PDB file of C-alpha atoms and ligand atoms in Angstrom:
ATOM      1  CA  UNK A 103       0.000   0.000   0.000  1.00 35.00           C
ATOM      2  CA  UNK A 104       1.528   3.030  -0.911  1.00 36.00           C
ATOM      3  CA  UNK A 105       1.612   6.254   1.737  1.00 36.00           C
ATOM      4  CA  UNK A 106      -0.947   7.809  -1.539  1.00 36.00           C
ATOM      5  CA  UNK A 107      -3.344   5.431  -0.555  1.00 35.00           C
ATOM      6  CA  UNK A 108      -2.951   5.401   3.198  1.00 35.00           C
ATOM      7  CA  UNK A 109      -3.771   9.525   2.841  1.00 34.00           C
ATOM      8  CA  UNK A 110      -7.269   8.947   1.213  1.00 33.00           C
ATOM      9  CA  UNK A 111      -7.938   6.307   3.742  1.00 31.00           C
ATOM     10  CA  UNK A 112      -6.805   8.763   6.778  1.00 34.00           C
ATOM     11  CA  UNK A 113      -3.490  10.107   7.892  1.00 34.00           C
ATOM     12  CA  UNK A 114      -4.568  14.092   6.622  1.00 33.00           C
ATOM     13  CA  UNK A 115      -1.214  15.102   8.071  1.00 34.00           C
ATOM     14  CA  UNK A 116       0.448  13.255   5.153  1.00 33.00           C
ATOM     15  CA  UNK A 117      -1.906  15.108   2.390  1.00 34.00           C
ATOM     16  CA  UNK A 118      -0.357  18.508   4.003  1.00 34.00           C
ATOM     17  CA  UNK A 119      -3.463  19.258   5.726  1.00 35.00           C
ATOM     18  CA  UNK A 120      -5.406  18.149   8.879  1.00 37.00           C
ATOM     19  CA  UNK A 121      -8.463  19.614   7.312  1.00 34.00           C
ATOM     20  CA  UNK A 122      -9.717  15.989   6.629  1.00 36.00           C
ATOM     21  CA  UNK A 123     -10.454  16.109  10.208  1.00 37.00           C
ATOM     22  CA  UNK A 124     -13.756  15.737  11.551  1.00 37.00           C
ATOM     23  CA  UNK A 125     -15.194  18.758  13.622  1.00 37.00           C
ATOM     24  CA  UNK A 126     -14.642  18.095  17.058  1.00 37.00           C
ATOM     25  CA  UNK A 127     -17.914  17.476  18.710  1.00 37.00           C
ATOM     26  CA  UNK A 128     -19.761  16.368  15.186  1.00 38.00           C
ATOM     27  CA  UNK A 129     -18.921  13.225  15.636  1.00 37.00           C
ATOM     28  CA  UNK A 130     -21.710  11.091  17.138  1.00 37.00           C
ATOM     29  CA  UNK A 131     -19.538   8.113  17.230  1.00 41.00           C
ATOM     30  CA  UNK A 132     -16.915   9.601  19.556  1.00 39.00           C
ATOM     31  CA  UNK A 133     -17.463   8.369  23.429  1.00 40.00           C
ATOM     32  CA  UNK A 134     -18.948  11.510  25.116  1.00 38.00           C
ATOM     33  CA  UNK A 135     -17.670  10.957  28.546  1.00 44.00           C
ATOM     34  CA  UNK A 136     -14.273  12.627  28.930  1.00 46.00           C
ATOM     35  CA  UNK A 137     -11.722  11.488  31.256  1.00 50.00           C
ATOM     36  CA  UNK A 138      -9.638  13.670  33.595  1.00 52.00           C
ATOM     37  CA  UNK A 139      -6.860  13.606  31.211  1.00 50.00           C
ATOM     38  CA  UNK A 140      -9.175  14.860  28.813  1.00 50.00           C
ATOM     39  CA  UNK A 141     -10.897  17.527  30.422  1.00 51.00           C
ATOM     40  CA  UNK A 142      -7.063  19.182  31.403  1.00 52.00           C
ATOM     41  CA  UNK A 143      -6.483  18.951  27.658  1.00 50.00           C
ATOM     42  CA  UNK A 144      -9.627  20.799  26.554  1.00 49.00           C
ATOM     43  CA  UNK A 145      -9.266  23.305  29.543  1.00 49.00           C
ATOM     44  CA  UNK A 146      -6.325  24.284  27.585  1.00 47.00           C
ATOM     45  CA  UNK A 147      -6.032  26.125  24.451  1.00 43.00           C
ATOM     46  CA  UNK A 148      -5.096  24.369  21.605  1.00 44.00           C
ATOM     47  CA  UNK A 149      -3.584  26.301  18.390  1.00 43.00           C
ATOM     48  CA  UNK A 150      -5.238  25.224  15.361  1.00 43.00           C
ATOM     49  CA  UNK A 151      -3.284  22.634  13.758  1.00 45.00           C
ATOM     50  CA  UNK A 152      -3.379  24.502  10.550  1.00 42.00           C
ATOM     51  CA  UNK A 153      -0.906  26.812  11.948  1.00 43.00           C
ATOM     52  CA  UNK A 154       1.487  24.798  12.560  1.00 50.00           C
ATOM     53  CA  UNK A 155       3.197  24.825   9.375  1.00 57.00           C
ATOM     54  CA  UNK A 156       4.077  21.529   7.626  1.00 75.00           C
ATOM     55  CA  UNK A 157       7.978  21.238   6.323  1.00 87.00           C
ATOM     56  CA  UNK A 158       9.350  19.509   3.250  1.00 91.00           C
ATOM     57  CA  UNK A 159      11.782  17.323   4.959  1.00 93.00           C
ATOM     58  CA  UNK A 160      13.699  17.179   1.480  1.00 91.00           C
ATOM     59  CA  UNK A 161      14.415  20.887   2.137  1.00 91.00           C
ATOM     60  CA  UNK A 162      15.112  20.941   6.245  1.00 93.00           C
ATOM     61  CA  UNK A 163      16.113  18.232   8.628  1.00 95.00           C
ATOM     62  CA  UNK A 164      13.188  15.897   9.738  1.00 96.00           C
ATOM     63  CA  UNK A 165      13.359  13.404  12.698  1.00 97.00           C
ATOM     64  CA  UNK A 166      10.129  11.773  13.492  1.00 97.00           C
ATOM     65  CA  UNK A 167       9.828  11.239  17.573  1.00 97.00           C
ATOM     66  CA  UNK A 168       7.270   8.356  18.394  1.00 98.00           C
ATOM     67  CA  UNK A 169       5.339   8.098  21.104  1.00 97.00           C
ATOM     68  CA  UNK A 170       4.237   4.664  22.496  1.00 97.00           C
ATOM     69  CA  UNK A 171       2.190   2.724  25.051  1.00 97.00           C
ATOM     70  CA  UNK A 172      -0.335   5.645  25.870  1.00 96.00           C
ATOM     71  CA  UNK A 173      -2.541   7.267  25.779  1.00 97.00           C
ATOM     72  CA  UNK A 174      -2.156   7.973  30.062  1.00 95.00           C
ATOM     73  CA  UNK A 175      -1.936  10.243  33.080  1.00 93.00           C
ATOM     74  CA  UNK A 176       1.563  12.066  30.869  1.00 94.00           C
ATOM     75  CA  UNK A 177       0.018  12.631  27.950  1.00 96.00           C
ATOM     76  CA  UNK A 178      -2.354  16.001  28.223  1.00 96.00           C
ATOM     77  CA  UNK A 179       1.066  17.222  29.567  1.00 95.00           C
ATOM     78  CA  UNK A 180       3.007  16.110  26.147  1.00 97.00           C
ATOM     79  CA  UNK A 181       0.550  17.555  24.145  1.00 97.00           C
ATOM     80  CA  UNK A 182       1.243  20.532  25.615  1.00 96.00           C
ATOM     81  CA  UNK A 183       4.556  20.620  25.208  1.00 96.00           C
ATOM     82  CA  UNK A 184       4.595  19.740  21.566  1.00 97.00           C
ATOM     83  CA  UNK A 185       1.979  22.500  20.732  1.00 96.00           C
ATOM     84  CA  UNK A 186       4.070  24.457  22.414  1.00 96.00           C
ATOM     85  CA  UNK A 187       7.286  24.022  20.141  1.00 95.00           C
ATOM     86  CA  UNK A 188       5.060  23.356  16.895  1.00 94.00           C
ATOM     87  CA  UNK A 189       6.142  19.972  16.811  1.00 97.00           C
ATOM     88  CA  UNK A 190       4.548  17.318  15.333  1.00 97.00           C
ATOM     89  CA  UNK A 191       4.517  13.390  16.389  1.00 98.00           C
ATOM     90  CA  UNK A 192       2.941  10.130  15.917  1.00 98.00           C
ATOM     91  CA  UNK A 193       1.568   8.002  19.005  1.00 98.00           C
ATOM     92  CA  UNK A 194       1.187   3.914  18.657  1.00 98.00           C
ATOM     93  CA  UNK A 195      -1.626   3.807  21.029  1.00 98.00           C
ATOM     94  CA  UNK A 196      -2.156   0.759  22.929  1.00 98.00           C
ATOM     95  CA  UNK A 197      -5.565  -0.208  22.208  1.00 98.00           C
ATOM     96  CA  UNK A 198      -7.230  -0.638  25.870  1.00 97.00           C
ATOM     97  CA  UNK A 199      -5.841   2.905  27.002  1.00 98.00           C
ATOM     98  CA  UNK A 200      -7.255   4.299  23.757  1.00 98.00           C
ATOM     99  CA  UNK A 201     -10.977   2.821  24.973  1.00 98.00           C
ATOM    100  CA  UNK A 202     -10.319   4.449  28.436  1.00 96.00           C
ATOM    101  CA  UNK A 203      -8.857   7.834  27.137  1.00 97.00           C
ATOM    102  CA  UNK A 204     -10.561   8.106  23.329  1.00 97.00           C
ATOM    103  CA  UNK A 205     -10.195  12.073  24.366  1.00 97.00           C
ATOM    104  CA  UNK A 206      -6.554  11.985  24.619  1.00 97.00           C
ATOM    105  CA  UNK A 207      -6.451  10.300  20.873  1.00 98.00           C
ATOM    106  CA  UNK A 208      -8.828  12.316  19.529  1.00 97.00           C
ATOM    107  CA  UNK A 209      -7.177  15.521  21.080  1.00 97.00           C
ATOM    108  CA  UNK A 210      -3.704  13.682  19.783  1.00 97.00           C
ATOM    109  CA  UNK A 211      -5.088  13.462  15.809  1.00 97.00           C
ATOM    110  CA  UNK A 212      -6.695  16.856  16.304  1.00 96.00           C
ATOM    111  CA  UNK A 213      -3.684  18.412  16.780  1.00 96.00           C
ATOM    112  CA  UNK A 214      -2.124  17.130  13.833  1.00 95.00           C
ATOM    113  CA  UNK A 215      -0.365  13.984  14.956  1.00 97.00           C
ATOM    114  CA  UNK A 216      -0.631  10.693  13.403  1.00 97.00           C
ATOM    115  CA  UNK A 217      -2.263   7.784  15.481  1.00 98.00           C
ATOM    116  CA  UNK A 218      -0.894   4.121  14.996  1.00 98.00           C
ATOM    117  CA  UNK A 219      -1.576   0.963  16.105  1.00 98.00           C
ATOM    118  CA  UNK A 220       0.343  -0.683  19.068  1.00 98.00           C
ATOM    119  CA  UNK A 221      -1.611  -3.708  19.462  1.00 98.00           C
ATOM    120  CA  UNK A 222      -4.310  -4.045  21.781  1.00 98.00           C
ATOM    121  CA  UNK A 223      -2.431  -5.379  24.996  1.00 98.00           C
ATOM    122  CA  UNK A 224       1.139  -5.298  24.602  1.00 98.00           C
ATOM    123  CA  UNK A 225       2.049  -8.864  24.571  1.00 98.00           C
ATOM    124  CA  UNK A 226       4.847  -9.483  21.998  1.00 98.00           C
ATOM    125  CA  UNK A 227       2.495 -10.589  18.739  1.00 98.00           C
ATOM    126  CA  UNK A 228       5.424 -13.020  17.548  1.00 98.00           C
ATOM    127  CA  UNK A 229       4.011 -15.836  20.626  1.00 98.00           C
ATOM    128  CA  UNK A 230       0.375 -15.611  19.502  1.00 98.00           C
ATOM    129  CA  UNK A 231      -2.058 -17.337  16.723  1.00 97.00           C
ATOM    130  CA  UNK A 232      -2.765 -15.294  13.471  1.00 97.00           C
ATOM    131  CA  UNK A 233      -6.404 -15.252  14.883  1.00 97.00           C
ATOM    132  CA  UNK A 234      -4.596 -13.676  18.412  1.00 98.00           C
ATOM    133  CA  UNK A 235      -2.701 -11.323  16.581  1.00 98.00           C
ATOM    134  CA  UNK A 236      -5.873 -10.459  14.522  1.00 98.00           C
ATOM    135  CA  UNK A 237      -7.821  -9.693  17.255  1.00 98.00           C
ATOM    136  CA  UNK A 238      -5.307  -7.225  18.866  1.00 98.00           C
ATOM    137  CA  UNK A 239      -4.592  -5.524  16.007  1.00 98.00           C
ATOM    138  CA  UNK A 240      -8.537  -4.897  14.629  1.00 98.00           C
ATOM    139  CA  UNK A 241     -10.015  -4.231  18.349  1.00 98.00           C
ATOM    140  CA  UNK A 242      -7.242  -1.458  19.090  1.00 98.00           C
ATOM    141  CA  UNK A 243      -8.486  -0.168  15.163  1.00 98.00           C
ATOM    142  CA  UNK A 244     -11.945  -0.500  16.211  1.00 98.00           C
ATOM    143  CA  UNK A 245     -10.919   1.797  19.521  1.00 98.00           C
ATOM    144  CA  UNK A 246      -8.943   4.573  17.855  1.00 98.00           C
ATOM    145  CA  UNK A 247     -12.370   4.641  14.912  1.00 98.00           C
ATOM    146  CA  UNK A 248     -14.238   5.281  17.597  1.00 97.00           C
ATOM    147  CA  UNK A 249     -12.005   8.279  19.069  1.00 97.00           C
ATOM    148  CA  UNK A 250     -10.976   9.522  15.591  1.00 97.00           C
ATOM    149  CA  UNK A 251     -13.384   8.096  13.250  1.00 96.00           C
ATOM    150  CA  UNK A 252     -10.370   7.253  11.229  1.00 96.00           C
ATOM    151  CA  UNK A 253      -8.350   4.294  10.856  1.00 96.00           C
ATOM    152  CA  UNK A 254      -4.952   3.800  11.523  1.00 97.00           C
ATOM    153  CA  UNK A 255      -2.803   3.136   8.476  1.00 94.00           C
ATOM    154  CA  UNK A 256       0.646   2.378  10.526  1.00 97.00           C
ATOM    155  CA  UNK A 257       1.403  -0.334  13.081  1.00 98.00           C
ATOM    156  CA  UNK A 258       4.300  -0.391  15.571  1.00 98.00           C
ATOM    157  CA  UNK A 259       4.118  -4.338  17.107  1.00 98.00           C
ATOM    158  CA  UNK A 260       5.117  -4.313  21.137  1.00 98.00           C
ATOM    159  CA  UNK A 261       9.292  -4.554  21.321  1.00 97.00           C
ATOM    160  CA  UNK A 262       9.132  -4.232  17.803  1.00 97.00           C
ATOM    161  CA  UNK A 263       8.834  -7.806  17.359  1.00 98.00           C
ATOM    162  CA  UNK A 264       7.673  -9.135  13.944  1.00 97.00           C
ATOM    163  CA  UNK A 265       7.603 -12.358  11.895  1.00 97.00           C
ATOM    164  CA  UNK A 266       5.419 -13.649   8.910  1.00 96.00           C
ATOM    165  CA  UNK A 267       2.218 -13.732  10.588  1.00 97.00           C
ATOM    166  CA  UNK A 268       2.799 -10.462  12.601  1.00 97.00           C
ATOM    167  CA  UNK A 269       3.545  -8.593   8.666  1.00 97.00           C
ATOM    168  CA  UNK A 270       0.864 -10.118   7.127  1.00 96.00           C
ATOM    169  CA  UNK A 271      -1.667  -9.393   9.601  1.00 97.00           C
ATOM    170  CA  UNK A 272      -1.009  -5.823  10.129  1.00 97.00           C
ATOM    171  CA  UNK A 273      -1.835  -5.684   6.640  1.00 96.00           C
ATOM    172  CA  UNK A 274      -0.436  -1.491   6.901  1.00 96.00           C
ATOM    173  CA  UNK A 275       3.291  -0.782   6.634  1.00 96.00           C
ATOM    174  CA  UNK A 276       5.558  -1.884  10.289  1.00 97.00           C
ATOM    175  CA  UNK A 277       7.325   1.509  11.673  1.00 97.00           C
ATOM    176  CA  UNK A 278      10.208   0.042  13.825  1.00 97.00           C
ATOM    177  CA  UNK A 279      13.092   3.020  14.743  1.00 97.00           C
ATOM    178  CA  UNK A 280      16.394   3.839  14.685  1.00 96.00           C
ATOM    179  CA  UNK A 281      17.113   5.721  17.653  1.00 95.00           C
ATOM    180  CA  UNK A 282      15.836   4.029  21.213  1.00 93.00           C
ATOM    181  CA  UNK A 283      16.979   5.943  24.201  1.00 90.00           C
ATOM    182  CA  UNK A 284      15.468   3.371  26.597  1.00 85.00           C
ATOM    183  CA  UNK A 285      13.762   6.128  28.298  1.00 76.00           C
ATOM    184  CA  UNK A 286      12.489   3.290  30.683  1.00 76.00           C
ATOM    185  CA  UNK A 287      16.188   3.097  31.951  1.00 79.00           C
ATOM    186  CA  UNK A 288      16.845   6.490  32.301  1.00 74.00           C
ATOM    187  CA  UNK A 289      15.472   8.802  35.497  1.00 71.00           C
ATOM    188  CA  UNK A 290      17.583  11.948  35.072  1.00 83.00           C
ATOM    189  CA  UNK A 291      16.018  14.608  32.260  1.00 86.00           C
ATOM    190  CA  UNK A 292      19.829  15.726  30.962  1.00 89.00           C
ATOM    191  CA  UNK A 293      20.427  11.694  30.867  1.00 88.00           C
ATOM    192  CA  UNK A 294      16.851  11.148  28.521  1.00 88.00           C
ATOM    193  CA  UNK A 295      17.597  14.666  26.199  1.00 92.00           C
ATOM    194  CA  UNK A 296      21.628  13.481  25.522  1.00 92.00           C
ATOM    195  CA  UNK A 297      20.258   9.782  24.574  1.00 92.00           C
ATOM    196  CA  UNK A 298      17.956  11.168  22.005  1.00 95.00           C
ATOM    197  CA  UNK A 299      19.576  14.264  20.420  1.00 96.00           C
ATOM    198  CA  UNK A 300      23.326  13.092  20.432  1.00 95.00           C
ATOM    199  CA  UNK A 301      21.926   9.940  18.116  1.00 96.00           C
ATOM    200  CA  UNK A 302      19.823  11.572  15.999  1.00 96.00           C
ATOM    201  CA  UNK A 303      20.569  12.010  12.496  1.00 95.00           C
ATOM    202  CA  UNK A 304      18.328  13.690   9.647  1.00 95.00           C
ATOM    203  CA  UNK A 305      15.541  11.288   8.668  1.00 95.00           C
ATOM    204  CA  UNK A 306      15.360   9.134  11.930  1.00 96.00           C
ATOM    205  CA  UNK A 307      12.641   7.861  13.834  1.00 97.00           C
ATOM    206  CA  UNK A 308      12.946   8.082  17.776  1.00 97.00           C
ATOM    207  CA  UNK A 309      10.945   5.488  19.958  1.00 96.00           C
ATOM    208  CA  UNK A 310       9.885   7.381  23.314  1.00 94.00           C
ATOM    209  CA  UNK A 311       6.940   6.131  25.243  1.00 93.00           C
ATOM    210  CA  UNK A 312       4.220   8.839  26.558  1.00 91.00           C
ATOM    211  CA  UNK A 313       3.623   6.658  29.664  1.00 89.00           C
ATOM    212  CA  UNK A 314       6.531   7.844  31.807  1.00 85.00           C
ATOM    213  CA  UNK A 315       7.043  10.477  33.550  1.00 86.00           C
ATOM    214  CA  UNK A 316      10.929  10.987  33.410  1.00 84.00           C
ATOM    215  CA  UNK A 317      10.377  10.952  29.634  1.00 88.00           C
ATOM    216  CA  UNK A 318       7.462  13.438  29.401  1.00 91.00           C
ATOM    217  CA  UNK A 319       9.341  16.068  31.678  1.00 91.00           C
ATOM    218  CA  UNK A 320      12.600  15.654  29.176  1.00 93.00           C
ATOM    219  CA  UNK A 321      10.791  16.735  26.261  1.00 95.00           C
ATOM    220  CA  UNK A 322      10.509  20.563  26.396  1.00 96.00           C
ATOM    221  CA  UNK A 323      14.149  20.302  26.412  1.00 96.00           C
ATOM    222  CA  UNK A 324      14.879  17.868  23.726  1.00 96.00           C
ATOM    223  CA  UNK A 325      12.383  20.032  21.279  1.00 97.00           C
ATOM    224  CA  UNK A 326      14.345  22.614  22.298  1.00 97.00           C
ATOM    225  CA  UNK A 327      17.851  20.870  21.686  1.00 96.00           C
ATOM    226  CA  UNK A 328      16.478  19.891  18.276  1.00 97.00           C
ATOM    227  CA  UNK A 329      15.217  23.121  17.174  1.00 96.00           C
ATOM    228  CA  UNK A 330      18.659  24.467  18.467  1.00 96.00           C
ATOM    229  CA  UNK A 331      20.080  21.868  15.372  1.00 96.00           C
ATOM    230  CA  UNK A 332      17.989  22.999  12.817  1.00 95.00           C
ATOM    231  CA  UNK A 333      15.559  19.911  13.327  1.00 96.00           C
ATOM    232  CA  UNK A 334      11.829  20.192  12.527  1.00 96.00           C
ATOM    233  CA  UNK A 335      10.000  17.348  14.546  1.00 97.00           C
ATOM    234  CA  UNK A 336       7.247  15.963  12.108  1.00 96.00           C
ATOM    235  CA  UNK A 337       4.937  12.931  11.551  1.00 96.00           C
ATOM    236  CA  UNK A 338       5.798   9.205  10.465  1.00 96.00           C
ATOM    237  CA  UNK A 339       3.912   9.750   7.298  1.00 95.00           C
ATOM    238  CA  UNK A 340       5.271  13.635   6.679  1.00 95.00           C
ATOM    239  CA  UNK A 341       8.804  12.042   7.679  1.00 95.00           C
ATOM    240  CA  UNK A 342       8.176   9.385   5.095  1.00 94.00           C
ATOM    241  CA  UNK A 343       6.179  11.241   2.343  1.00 91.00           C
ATOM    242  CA  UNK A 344       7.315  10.439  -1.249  1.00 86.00           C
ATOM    243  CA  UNK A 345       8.380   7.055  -0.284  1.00 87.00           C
ATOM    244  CA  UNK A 346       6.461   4.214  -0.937  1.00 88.00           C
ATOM    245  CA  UNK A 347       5.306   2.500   1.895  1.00 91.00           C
ATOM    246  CA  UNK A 348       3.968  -1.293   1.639  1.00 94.00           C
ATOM    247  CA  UNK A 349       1.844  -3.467   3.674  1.00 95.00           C
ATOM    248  CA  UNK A 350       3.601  -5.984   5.666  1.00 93.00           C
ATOM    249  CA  UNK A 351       6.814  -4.047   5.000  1.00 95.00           C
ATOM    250  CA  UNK A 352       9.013  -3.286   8.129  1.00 95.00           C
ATOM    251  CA  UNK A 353      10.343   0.627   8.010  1.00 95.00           C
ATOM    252  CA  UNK A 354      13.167   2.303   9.811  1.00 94.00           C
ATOM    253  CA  UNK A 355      14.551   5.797   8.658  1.00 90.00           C
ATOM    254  CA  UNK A 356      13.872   7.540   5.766  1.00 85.00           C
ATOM    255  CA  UNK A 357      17.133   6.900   3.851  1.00 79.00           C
ATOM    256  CA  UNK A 358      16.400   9.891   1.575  1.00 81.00           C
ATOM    257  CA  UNK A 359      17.065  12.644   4.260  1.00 82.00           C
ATOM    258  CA  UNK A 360      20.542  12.098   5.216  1.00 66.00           C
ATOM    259  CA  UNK A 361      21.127  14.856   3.544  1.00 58.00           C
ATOM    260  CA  UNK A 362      23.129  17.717   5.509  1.00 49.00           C
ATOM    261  CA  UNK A 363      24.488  14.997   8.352  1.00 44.00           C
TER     262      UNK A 363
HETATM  263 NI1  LIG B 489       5.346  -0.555  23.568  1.00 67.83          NI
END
């Protein structure tokens, strides 16, 4: 499946716009009942994601930070701080805290970030049935339909773990990463903002996980160490735009935008 076709299906981020969005609050399918996450994110004021400008990453330096596990108690807070520095991310939702926060991913997509797939429980997909791995993958699509009314066109499998089974299920293209700071092993904020922004190189993808705290308090100041090296921090699917992506197909960086590194 190329990234063409994922667009019309629903990442608007990668068509340049987020106007394919639904209206917040038109939506009857969207579960009503906000959670306290979501009420601190809709106290606050959100820009518009149309003015946040989208970047031609085969002009500037790209690097796509990823956001996993959530949505959870950090992630109104990361929101935040990525509308605060313009940035742009993409979040592989685990599907049973997407069916107890559908605010937080709706609020996520709203603002212009893409919304993957992260399985439905987190067990590692590669020790499970095709019918297992089915049913985690289409429940946690059926939960983030719900919040968004879109589908999710990318799939990050737990630990990153994939085989035959795991490829051909998730029928969408695999986003794995290049740069893992294993943010879980790391408590001090100068530690978490060195691992990321001393490995990153122009067309990366970062794995960070919107579930811990130590990582959510780091990121004002690696958005602000990036921007200091002329990095714009942008979507999967804007990172990956103009390259094909295929179902079943395992991605890492975007080879294309080593350019100035
Ligand atoms: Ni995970």
């Amino acid at each position: 499946m190329a990234i063409a076709a994922g667009c019309a299906v629903a990442l608007a981020a990668c068509a340049g716009t987020p106007g394919a969005l639904p209206a917040v609050g038109s939506d009857a399918q969207v579960t009503p009942i906000p959670s306290q996450f979501g009420r601190r994110v809709q106290g606050q004021v959100m820009p518009a994601p149309a003015a946040v400008a989208d970047v031609d990453c085969h002009q500037v330096k790209c690097v796509a930070l990823t956001f996993d596990d959530g949505p959870g108690p950090q992630t109104a807070r990361l929101l935040s701080s990525l509308a605060r520095y313009g940035a742009r991310a993409t979040f592989f939702v685990v599907g049973q805290n997407a069916v107890t926060h559908p605010d937080l991913v709706r609020a996520e997509r709203f603002a212009g970030h893409d919304v993957g797939n992260h399985s439905w429980s987190h067990p590692d997909l590669t020790r499970l049935s095709p019918t297992a791995v089915a049913r985690q993958l289409t429940r946690t699509d059926d939960a983030i339909r719900r919040a968004t009314g879109e589908t999710a066109t990318l799939v990050r499998p737990p630990y990153g773990a994939v085989d035959t089974v795991v490829r051909r299920q998730a029928g969408r293209p695999v986003i794995l990463w290049d740069v893992d700071p294993q943010d879980w092993k790391l408590r001090d904020v100068a530690e978490v903002v060195s691992a990321v922004v001393d490995a990153v190189k122009p067309g990366d993808i970062v794995l960070l996980h919107d579930i811990r705290p130590s990582m959510v308090a780091a990121v004002p100041a690696i958005l602000r160490s990036l921007r200091e090296r002329g990095y714009h921090c942008v979507t999967v699917s804007r990172l990956m735009a103009g390259t094909p992506l295929l179902a079943g197909r395992s991605y890492r960086r975007n080879a294309a935008l080593r350019h100035g590194s």
